[in-house]
PDB file of C-alpha atoms in Angstrom:
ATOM      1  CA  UNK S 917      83.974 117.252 113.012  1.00 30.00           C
ATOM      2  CA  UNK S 918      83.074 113.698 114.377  1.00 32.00           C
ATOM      3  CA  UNK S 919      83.965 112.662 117.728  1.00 35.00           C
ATOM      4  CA  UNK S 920      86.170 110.110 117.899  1.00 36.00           C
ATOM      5  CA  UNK S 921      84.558 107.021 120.240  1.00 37.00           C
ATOM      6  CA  UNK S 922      86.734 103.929 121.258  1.00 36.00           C
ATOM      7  CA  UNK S 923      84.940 101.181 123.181  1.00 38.00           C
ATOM      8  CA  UNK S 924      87.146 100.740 126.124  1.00 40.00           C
ATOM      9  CA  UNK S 925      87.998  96.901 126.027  1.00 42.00           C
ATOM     10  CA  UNK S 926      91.623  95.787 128.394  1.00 44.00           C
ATOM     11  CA  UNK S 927      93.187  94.191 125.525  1.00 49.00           C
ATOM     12  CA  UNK S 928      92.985  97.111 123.348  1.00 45.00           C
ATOM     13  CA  UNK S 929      95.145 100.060 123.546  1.00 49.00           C
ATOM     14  CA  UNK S 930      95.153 103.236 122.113  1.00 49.00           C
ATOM     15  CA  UNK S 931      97.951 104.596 121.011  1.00 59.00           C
ATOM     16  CA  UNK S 932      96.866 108.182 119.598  1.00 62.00           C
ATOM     17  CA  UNK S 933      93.754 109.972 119.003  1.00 62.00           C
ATOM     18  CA  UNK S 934      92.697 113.597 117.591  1.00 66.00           C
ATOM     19  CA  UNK S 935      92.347 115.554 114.509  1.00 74.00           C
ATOM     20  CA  UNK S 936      95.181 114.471 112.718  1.00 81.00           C
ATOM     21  CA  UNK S 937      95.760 115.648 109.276  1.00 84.00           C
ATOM     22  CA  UNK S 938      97.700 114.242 106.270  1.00 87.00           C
ATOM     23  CA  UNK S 939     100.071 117.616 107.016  1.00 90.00           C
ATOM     24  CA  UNK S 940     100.369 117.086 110.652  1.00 90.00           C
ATOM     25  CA  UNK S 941     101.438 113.340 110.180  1.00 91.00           C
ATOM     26  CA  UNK S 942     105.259 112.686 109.701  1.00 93.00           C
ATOM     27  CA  UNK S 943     106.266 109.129 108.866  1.00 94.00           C
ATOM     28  CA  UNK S 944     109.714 107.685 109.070  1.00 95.00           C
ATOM     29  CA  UNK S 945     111.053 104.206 108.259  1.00 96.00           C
ATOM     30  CA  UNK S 946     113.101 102.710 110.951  1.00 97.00           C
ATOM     31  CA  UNK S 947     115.256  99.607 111.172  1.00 97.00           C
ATOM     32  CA  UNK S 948     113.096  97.005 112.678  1.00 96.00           C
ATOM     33  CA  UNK S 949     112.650  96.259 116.911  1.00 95.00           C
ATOM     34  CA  UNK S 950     111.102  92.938 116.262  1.00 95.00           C
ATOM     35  CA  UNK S 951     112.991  90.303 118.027  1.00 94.00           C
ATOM     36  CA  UNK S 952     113.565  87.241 116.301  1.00 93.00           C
ATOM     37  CA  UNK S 953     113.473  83.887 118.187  1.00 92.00           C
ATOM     38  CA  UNK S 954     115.313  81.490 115.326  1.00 94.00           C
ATOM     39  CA  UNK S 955     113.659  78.485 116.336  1.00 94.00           C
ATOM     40  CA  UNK S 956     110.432  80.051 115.801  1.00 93.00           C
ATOM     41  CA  UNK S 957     111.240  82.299 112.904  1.00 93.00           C
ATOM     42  CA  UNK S 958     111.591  79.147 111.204  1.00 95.00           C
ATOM     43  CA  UNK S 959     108.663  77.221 112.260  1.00 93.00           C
ATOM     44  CA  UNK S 960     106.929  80.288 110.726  1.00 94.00           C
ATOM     45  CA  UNK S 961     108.610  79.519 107.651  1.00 95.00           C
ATOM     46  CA  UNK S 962     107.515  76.065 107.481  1.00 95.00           C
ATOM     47  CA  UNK S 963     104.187  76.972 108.225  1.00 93.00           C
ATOM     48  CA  UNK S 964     103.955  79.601 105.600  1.00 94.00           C
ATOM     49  CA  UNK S 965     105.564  76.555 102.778  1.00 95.00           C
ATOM     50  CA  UNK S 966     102.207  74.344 104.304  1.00 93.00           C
ATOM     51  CA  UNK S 967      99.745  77.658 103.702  1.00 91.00           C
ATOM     52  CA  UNK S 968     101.122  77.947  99.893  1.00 92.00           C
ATOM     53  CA  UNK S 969     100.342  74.187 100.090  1.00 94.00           C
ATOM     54  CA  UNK S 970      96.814  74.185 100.694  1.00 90.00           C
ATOM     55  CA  UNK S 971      96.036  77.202  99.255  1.00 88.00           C
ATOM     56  CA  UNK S 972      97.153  75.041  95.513  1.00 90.00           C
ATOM     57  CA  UNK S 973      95.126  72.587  96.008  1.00 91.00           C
ATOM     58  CA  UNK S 974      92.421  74.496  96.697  1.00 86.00           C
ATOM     59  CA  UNK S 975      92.804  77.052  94.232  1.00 88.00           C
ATOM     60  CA  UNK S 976      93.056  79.787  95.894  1.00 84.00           C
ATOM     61  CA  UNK S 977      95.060  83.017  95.520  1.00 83.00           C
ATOM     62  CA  UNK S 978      97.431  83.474  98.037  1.00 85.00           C
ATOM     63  CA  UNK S 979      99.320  87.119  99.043  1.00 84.00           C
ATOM     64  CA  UNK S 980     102.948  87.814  99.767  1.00 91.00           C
ATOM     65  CA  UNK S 981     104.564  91.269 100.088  1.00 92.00           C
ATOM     66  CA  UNK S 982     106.719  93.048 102.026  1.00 95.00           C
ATOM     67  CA  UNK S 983     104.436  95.395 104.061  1.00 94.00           C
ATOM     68  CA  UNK S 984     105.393  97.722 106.820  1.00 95.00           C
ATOM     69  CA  UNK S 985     105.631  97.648 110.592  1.00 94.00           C
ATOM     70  CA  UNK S 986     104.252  99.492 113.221  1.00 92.00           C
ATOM     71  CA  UNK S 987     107.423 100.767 115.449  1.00 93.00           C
ATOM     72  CA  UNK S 988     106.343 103.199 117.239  1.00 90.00           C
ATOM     73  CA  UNK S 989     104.377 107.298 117.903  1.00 89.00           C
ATOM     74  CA  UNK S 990     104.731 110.248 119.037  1.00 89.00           C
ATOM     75  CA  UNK S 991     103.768 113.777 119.367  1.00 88.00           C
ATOM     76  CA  UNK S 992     105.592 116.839 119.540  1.00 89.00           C
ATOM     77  CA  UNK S 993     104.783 120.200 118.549  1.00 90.00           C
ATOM     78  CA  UNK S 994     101.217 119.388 117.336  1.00 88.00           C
ATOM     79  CA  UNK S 995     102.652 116.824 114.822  1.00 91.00           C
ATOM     80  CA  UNK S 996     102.293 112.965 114.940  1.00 90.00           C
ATOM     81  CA  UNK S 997     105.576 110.915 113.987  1.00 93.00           C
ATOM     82  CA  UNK S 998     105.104 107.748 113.169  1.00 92.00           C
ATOM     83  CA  UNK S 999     107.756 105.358 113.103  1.00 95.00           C
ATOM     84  CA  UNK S1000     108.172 102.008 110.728  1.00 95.00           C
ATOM     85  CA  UNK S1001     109.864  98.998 109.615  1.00 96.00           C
ATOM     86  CA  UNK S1002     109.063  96.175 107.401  1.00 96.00           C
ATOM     87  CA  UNK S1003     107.878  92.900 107.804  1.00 95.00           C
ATOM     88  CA  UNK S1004     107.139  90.119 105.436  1.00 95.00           C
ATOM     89  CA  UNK S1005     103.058  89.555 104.827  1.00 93.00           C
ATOM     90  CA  UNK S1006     103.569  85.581 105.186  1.00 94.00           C
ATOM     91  CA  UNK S1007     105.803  86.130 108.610  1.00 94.00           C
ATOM     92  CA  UNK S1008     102.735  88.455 109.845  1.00 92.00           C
ATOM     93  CA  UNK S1009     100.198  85.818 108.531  1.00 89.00           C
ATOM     94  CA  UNK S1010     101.729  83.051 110.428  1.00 92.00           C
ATOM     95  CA  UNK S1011     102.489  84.662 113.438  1.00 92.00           C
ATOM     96  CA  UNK S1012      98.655  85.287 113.930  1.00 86.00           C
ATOM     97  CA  UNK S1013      98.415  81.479 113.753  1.00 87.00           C
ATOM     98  CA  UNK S1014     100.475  81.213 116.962  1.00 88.00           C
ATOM     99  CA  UNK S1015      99.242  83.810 119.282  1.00 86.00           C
ATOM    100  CA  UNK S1016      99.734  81.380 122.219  1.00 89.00           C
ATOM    101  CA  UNK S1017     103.330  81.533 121.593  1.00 88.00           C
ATOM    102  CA  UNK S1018     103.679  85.267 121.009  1.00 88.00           C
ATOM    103  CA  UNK S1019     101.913  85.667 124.479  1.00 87.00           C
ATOM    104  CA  UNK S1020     104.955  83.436 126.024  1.00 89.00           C
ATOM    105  CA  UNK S1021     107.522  85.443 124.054  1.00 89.00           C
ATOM    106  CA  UNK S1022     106.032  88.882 124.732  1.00 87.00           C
ATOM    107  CA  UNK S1023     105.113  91.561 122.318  1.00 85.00           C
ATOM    108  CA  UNK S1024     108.609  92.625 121.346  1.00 89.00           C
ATOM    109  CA  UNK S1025     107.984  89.477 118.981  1.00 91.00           C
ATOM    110  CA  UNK S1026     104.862  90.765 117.417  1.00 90.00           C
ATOM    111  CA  UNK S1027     104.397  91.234 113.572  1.00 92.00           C
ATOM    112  CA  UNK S1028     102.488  94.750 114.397  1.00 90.00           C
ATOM    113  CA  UNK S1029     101.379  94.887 110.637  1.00 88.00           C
ATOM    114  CA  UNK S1030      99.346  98.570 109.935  1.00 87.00           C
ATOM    115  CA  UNK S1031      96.716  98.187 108.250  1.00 84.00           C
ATOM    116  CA  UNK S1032      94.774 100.643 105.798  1.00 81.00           C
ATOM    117  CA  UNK S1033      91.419  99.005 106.893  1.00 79.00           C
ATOM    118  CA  UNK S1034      89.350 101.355 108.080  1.00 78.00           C
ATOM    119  CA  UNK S1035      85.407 101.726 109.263  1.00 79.00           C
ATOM    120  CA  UNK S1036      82.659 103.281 106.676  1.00 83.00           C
ATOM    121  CA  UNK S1037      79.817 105.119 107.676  1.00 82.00           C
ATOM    122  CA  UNK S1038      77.414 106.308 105.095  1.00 82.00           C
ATOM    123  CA  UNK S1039      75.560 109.799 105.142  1.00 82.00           C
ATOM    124  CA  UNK S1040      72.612 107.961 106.700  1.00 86.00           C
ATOM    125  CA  UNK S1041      74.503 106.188 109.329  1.00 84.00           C
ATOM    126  CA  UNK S1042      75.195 102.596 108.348  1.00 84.00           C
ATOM    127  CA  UNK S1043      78.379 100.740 108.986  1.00 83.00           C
ATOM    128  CA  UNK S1044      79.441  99.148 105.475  1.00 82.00           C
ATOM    129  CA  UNK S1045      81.708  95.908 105.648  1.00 81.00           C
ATOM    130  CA  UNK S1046      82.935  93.869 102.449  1.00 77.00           C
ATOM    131  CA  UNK S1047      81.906  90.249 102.044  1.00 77.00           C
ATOM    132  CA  UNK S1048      84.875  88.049 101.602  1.00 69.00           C
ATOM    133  CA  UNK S1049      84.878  85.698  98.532  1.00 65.00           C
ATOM    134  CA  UNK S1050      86.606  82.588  98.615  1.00 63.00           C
ATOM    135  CA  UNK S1051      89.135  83.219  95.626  1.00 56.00           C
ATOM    136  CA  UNK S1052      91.802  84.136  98.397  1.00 54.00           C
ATOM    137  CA  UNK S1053      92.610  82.193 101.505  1.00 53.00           C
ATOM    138  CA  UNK S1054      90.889  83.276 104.632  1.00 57.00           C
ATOM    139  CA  UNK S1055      89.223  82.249 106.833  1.00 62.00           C
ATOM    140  CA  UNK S1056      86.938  85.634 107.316  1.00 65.00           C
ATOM    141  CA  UNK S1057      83.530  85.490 105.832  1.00 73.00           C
ATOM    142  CA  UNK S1058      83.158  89.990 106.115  1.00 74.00           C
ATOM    143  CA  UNK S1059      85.963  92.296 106.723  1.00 75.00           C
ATOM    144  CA  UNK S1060      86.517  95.679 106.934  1.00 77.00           C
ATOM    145  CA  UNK S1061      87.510  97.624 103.750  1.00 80.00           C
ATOM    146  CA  UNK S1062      90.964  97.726 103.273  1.00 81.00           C
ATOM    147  CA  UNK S1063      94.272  95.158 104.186  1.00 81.00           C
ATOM    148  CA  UNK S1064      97.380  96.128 104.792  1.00 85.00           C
ATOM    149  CA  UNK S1065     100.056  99.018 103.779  1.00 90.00           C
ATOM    150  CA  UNK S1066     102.347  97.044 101.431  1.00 90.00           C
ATOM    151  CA  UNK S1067     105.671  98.695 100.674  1.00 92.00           C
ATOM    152  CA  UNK S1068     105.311  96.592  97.466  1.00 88.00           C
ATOM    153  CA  UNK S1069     102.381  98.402  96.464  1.00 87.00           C
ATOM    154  CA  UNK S1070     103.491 102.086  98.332  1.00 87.00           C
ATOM    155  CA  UNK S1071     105.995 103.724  99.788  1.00 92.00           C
ATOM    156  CA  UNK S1072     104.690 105.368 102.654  1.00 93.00           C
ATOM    157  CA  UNK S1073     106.800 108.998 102.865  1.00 91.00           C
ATOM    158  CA  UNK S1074     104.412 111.168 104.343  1.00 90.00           C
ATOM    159  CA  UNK S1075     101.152 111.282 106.409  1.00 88.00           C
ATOM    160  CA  UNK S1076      99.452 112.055 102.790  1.00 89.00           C
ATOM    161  CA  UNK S1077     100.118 108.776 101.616  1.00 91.00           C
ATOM    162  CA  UNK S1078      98.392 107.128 104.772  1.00 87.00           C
ATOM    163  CA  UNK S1079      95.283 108.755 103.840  1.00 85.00           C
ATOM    164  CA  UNK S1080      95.439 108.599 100.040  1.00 87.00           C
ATOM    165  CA  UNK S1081      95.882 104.778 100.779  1.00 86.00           C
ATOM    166  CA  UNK S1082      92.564 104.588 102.780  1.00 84.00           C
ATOM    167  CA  UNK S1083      90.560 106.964 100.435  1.00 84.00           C
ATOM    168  CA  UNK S1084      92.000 104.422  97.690  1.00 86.00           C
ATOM    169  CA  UNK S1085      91.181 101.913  99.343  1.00 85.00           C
ATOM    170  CA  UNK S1086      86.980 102.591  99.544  1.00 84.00           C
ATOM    171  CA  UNK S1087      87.265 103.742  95.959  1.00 85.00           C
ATOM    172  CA  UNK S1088      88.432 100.608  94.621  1.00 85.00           C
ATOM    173  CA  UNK S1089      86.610  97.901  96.951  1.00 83.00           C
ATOM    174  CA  UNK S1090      83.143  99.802  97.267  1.00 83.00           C
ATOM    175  CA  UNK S1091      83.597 101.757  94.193  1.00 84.00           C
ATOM    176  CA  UNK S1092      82.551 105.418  95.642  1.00 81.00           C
ATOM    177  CA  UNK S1093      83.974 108.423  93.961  1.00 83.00           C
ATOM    178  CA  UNK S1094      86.567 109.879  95.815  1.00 80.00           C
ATOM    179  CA  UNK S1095      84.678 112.989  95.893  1.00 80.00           C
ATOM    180  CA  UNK S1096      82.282 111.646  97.777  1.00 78.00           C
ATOM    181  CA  UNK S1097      84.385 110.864 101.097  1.00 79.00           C
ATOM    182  CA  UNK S1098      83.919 113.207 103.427  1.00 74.00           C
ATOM    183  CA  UNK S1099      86.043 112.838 106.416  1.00 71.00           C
ATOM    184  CA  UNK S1100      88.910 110.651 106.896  1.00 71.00           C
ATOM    185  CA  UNK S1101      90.224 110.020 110.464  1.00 65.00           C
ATOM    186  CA  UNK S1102      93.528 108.339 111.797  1.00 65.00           C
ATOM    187  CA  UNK S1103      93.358 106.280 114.879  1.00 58.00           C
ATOM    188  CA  UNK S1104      95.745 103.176 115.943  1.00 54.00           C
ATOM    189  CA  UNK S1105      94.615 100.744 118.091  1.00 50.00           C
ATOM    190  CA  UNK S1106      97.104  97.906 119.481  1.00 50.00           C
ATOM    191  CA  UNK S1107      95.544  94.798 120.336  1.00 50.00           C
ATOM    192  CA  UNK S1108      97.080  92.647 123.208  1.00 47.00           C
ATOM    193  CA  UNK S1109      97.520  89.254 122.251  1.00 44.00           C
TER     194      UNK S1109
END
């Protein structure tokens, strides 16, 4: 079994660690905690109609779903509950345009989007990262593999999904068999902004 290893940095915090297994994670869709300042929910809006905008004219391919929320965790009796919402991708998109402004409001306005990105390390040790093309809008020239869990795309009932989502994740960007994934561990990190 690998050891997990965090580099300790004081914006990052992490939320849960261990051996978790697709059976010992329980998922659960709650209504969302996100508070909404109107004023700025709106300027989010705007912002997202100015994205679409330059994304046209530049021909690019631009995402929206609705994709889920990170709530909240916890353990109890060796199990790992995980608790959701939803959150619209452009909301989420803009809102990490304006991190400034989250900082004044405080985290309880955070987007929180979870991610099925995760790290790849071959059998001989090397870190694998995907090259970002410039069909889509970003700004990101590598990334890790993966995006986000979109309720669009799943519906995330169990811990299973969670990892089926990563393992389908590396099969379709990098095009390994699925066989060939060994080991597939859950960690959340929560990044201060």
């Amino acid at each position: 079994m690998l050891e997990n290893k965090i580099v300790t940095d004081s914006n990052v915090q992490v939320f849960f660690q261990g051996d978790w297994s697709p059976e010992t994670v329980i998922t659960d869709e709650i209504n969302s905690t996100r508070v909404i300042d109107n004023d700025f929910e709106r300027m989010l809006i705007s912002s997202w109609e100015d994205t679409l905008k330059v994304a046209k004219e530049k021909n690019q391919k631009i995402w929206d779903s609705i994709i889920y929320r990170f709530e909240s965790s916890e353990i109890s009796l060796q199990k790992l509950y995980l608790y959701l919402s939803i959150i619209p991708f452009s909301i989420r998109l803009e809102i990490n345009k304006h991190t400034e402004k989250i900082k004044q409001l405080g985290q309880q306005y955070s987007p929180k989007g979870m991610f099925s990105s995760c790290f790849v390390k071959t059998s001989d040790g090397h870190m694998v990262f995907v090259e970002k093309s410039n069909v889509y809008v970003t700004q990101k020239k590598y990334a890790l593999v993966g995006g986000v869990f979109s309720k669009s795309e799943l519906i995330i009932n169990s811990g299973n999904d969670l990892f089926e989502s990563v393992r389908r994740e590396v099969v379709e960007e990098l095009g390994v068999d699925k066989e060939h994934i060994i080991e597939n561990i859950l960690i959340e990190l929560k990044n201060e902004i």
